[in-house]
Amino acid sequence: MRWWLVPLLLALLSPPLLAADLERVRIGVHEQSTRLVIETTRSLRAGIEQPAADRMELTVPARLAAAPNIAAPRGLIRSITAEPLGQGRTRLHLTFDRPTRVARAFALAPGDSGLHRFVIDVEPDATIRRAAATPPVEPPPVAAETAASAPPPAATVAPETRPRAKPPPRAPERPPAIAATSAPPTAAGETAASQPPVPANAPRRPVVVIDPGHGGVDPGAIGPSGVFEKDIVLAIGLALRDQLLADGRVEVVMTRETDRALTLARRLQIAAEARADLLLSLHADSLPNTPSFSGASVYTLSQQPSDSDAARKAREENAADERLEVITVQEDETVQAILTSIMRTSTTHRSVRAADKMAGELRRVTPMINRERRSANFVVLRSLHTPSVLVELGYLSNPADEARLQDPAHHQRLADALFRSVTAYFQLE
């Protein structure tokens, strides 16, 4: 053989040799969920799309084996079929016996079989069940959903080690919201806050979605004392929820009420499904190399950041899905067109008005940074019809801010200020 043919032959032979085979699909039924395990000859992650609440399509970058072992449907899964797509890809089509969502998705190293495993847990979608119990309205669009988060303890899966740290001390009808995101959506559990009973003929109350940032395997910022941002913002979000529910003039939906992970796209989807009139995303900042930086700030959406620090913050928050092992994709022209549409709608003006109310009320109870009103291209604020505001409640890297953010009395002061700003925004005084 001529020596110059060797590289050519290797190039021709490499793709088939390196291609993965989809050998087996297993289904396990657990108390609250159904687990799908895709077993392949190489490590990979499937693309997950949910065109309807009771259907799912999984695009697996592996060719279908000559005699694949596809488990019979059970649990929430009504049917499962495999479709070879060519070019080393397979699509799995699933239908479910009720509305479902992806609770977790993660990869596992080979077990005794020697096959790599990609695991997807699906569970009933409580958000859709809740919507079905309300008076009929035009159904909102459902954002596409894909997977991420950490595996729960299970008989065949070792639980993931999570970071540990000490917790902090104890309107009129409008079009449905449309979420614009460049990150593949996912889900992880969330619950709607309990609402006081409303007479059937009562006028529609404004819907406020409270979004405590981060959660689960994503702790967010970590203070010098070891306190997690995810715990701080959850405590304040729950205090605000309780105050709004006690007042009774708005409906409240929480993206999470426990220490659970959600992707940015899932947070947007919850707001869309709730037909939210306001999305309030709660966070705490950190600049470990600049501990003198302190104070709260309020952000709205813009394609161009208001300043370099706003750009930094948007990059950090938009990268949150990487901590959940979500595979992000590049923004395409469609996403950019939607962002442009958002900026041209009254949603932007309403977001700015809500942010101004919040900055004014927060200023009364906590230190604020210079130029406290800022803007940047945050994924979680990309809603076409829902005014959306992201609030940074302080810097955990600053000793004074960290101490305040661990004080339950300060939690209540912040919740009071946000409560006043919400009621002022909706002119409910």
Coordinates of C-alpha atoms in Angstrom, one line a residue, residues 41-211:
T41 CA -22.1 2.6 22.5
R42 CA -20.7 6.1 23.0
S43 CA -21.4 8.9 25.4
L44 CA -24.0 11.4 24.0
R45 CA -26.9 13.6 24.9
A46 CA -30.3 13.6 23.1
G47 CA -32.1 16.6 21.8
I48 CA -35.5 16.9 23.5
E49 CA -38.5 18.6 22.0
Q50 CA -42.1 18.6 23.3
P51 CA -44.4 19.7 20.5
A52 CA -47.4 19.1 22.8
A53 CA -47.8 18.4 26.5
D54 CA -48.6 14.7 25.8
R55 CA -45.9 14.1 23.1
M56 CA -42.1 14.2 23.0
E57 CA -39.5 13.7 20.3
L58 CA -35.9 12.7 21.2
T59 CA -33.2 13.2 18.6
V60 CA -30.4 10.8 19.4
P61 CA -27.0 11.3 17.7
A62 CA -26.6 7.5 17.2
R63 CA -27.7 5.1 14.5
L64 CA -30.3 2.5 15.3
A65 CA -28.7 -0.9 16.0
A66 CA -29.5 -3.8 13.7
A67 CA -31.7 -5.4 16.5
P68 CA -32.4 -2.6 19.0
N69 CA -34.2 -3.6 22.2
I70 CA -37.0 -1.0 22.7
A71 CA -39.0 -1.5 25.9
A72 CA -42.7 -1.8 25.8
P73 CA -44.6 1.3 26.9
R74 CA -45.6 1.6 30.6
G75 CA -46.0 4.2 33.3
L76 CA -46.8 7.6 31.8
I77 CA -45.6 6.4 28.3
R78 CA -48.4 5.3 26.0
S79 CA -46.4 4.6 22.9
I80 CA -42.7 4.7 21.8
T81 CA -41.4 4.2 18.3
A82 CA -37.9 4.6 16.8
E83 CA -37.3 6.3 13.4
P84 CA -33.8 6.1 11.7
L85 CA -33.0 9.6 10.3
G86 CA -29.7 8.7 8.5
Q87 CA -26.4 10.4 9.1
G88 CA -25.9 8.5 12.3
R89 CA -29.1 9.8 14.0
T90 CA -32.3 8.3 15.4
R91 CA -35.5 9.9 16.5
L92 CA -37.6 8.4 19.3
H93 CA -41.3 9.4 19.2
L94 CA -43.2 9.1 22.5
T95 CA -46.8 9.8 23.5
F96 CA -48.0 10.0 27.1
D97 CA -51.3 9.3 28.8
R98 CA -51.5 12.8 30.3
P99 CA -49.6 16.2 30.1
T100 CA -46.0 15.7 31.2
R101 CA -42.8 17.6 31.5
V102 CA -39.1 16.7 31.7
A103 CA -38.1 16.7 35.4
R104 CA -34.5 15.7 35.0
A105 CA -32.1 14.6 32.2
F106 CA -28.5 13.5 32.8
A107 CA -25.8 11.2 31.4
L108 CA -24.3 8.2 33.2
A109 CA -21.1 6.3 32.6
P110 CA -21.3 2.7 31.4
G111 CA -22.7 0.1 33.8
D112 CA -22.3 -3.7 33.7
S113 CA -23.5 -3.8 30.1
G114 CA -20.7 -1.5 29.0
L115 CA -23.2 0.8 27.4
H116 CA -23.4 4.6 28.0
R117 CA -26.7 5.8 29.4
F118 CA -28.7 9.0 28.8
V119 CA -31.5 9.2 31.4
I120 CA -34.7 11.3 31.1
D121 CA -37.3 11.5 33.9
V122 CA -40.8 12.7 33.0
E123 CA -43.6 13.5 35.4
P124 CA -47.1 14.8 35.2
D125 CA -47.2 18.6 34.5
A126 CA -48.8 20.1 37.6
T127 CA -48.9 23.5 35.9
I128 CA -51.2 22.2 33.1
R129 CA -53.4 20.4 35.6
R130 CA -53.8 23.7 37.5
A131 CA -54.7 25.6 34.3
A132 CA -57.3 23.1 33.5
A133 CA -59.1 23.8 36.8
T134 CA -59.4 27.5 36.0
P135 CA -62.2 29.1 33.8
P136 CA -61.6 28.3 30.1
V137 CA -59.4 30.7 28.3
E138 CA -57.6 30.6 25.0
P139 CA -54.8 28.1 25.5
P140 CA -51.3 29.7 25.7
P141 CA -48.5 28.6 23.5
V142 CA -46.2 26.1 25.1
A143 CA -42.5 26.7 24.8
A144 CA -40.3 23.8 23.6
E145 CA -38.8 21.8 26.4
T146 CA -35.6 19.9 26.9
A147 CA -33.8 18.5 29.7
A148 CA -31.4 19.1 32.6
S149 CA -30.8 18.8 36.3
A150 CA -29.3 16.3 38.6
P151 CA -30.5 12.7 39.1
P152 CA -32.5 11.8 42.1
P153 CA -31.6 8.8 44.2
A154 CA -32.8 5.7 42.4
A155 CA -32.2 2.0 42.6
T156 CA -29.8 2.0 39.6
V157 CA -28.4 5.5 39.9
A158 CA -26.0 6.8 42.5
P159 CA -27.2 10.2 43.8
E160 CA -25.2 13.2 42.6
T161 CA -23.1 15.0 45.3
R162 CA -24.5 18.5 45.7
P163 CA -22.7 21.4 47.2
R164 CA -23.4 22.0 50.9
A165 CA -23.5 25.2 52.8
K166 CA -25.3 26.6 55.7
P167 CA -28.8 28.0 54.8
P168 CA -29.7 31.6 55.8
P169 CA -31.4 32.1 59.1
R170 CA -34.7 31.6 59.5
A171 CA -56.2 43.1 35.0
P172 CA -57.8 42.9 31.7
E173 CA -57.4 39.9 29.4
R174 CA -54.3 40.1 27.3
P175 CA -52.5 38.0 24.7
P176 CA -50.6 35.0 26.0
A177 CA -46.9 35.4 26.6
I178 CA -44.4 34.1 24.2
A179 CA -40.9 33.1 25.4
A180 CA -37.8 33.8 23.4
T181 CA -34.7 31.9 24.4
S182 CA -31.5 30.6 22.9
A183 CA -31.1 27.9 25.5
P184 CA -32.8 24.6 25.0
P185 CA -35.6 24.4 27.5
T186 CA -35.9 21.9 30.3
A187 CA -37.8 21.5 33.4
A188 CA -37.5 20.6 37.0
G189 CA -40.2 20.8 39.6
E190 CA -42.1 23.9 40.4
T191 CA -45.5 24.6 42.1
A192 CA -48.1 27.3 41.9
A193 CA -48.7 29.1 45.1
S194 CA -52.0 28.3 46.8
Q195 CA -54.6 31.0 46.0
P196 CA -57.5 32.2 48.1
P197 CA -60.9 31.1 46.6
V198 CA -62.3 33.5 44.0
P199 CA -66.0 33.7 43.0
A200 CA -66.7 32.4 39.5
N201 CA -67.9 35.8 38.3
A202 CA -65.0 37.8 39.9
P203 CA -62.9 40.0 37.5
R204 CA -59.5 38.5 36.5
R205 CA -56.8 39.4 39.0
P206 CA -53.3 40.3 37.8
V207 CA -50.9 37.3 37.7
V208 CA -47.5 37.8 39.3
V209 CA -44.8 35.1 38.7
I210 CA -42.1 35.2 41.4
D211 CA -38.9 33.6 40.1

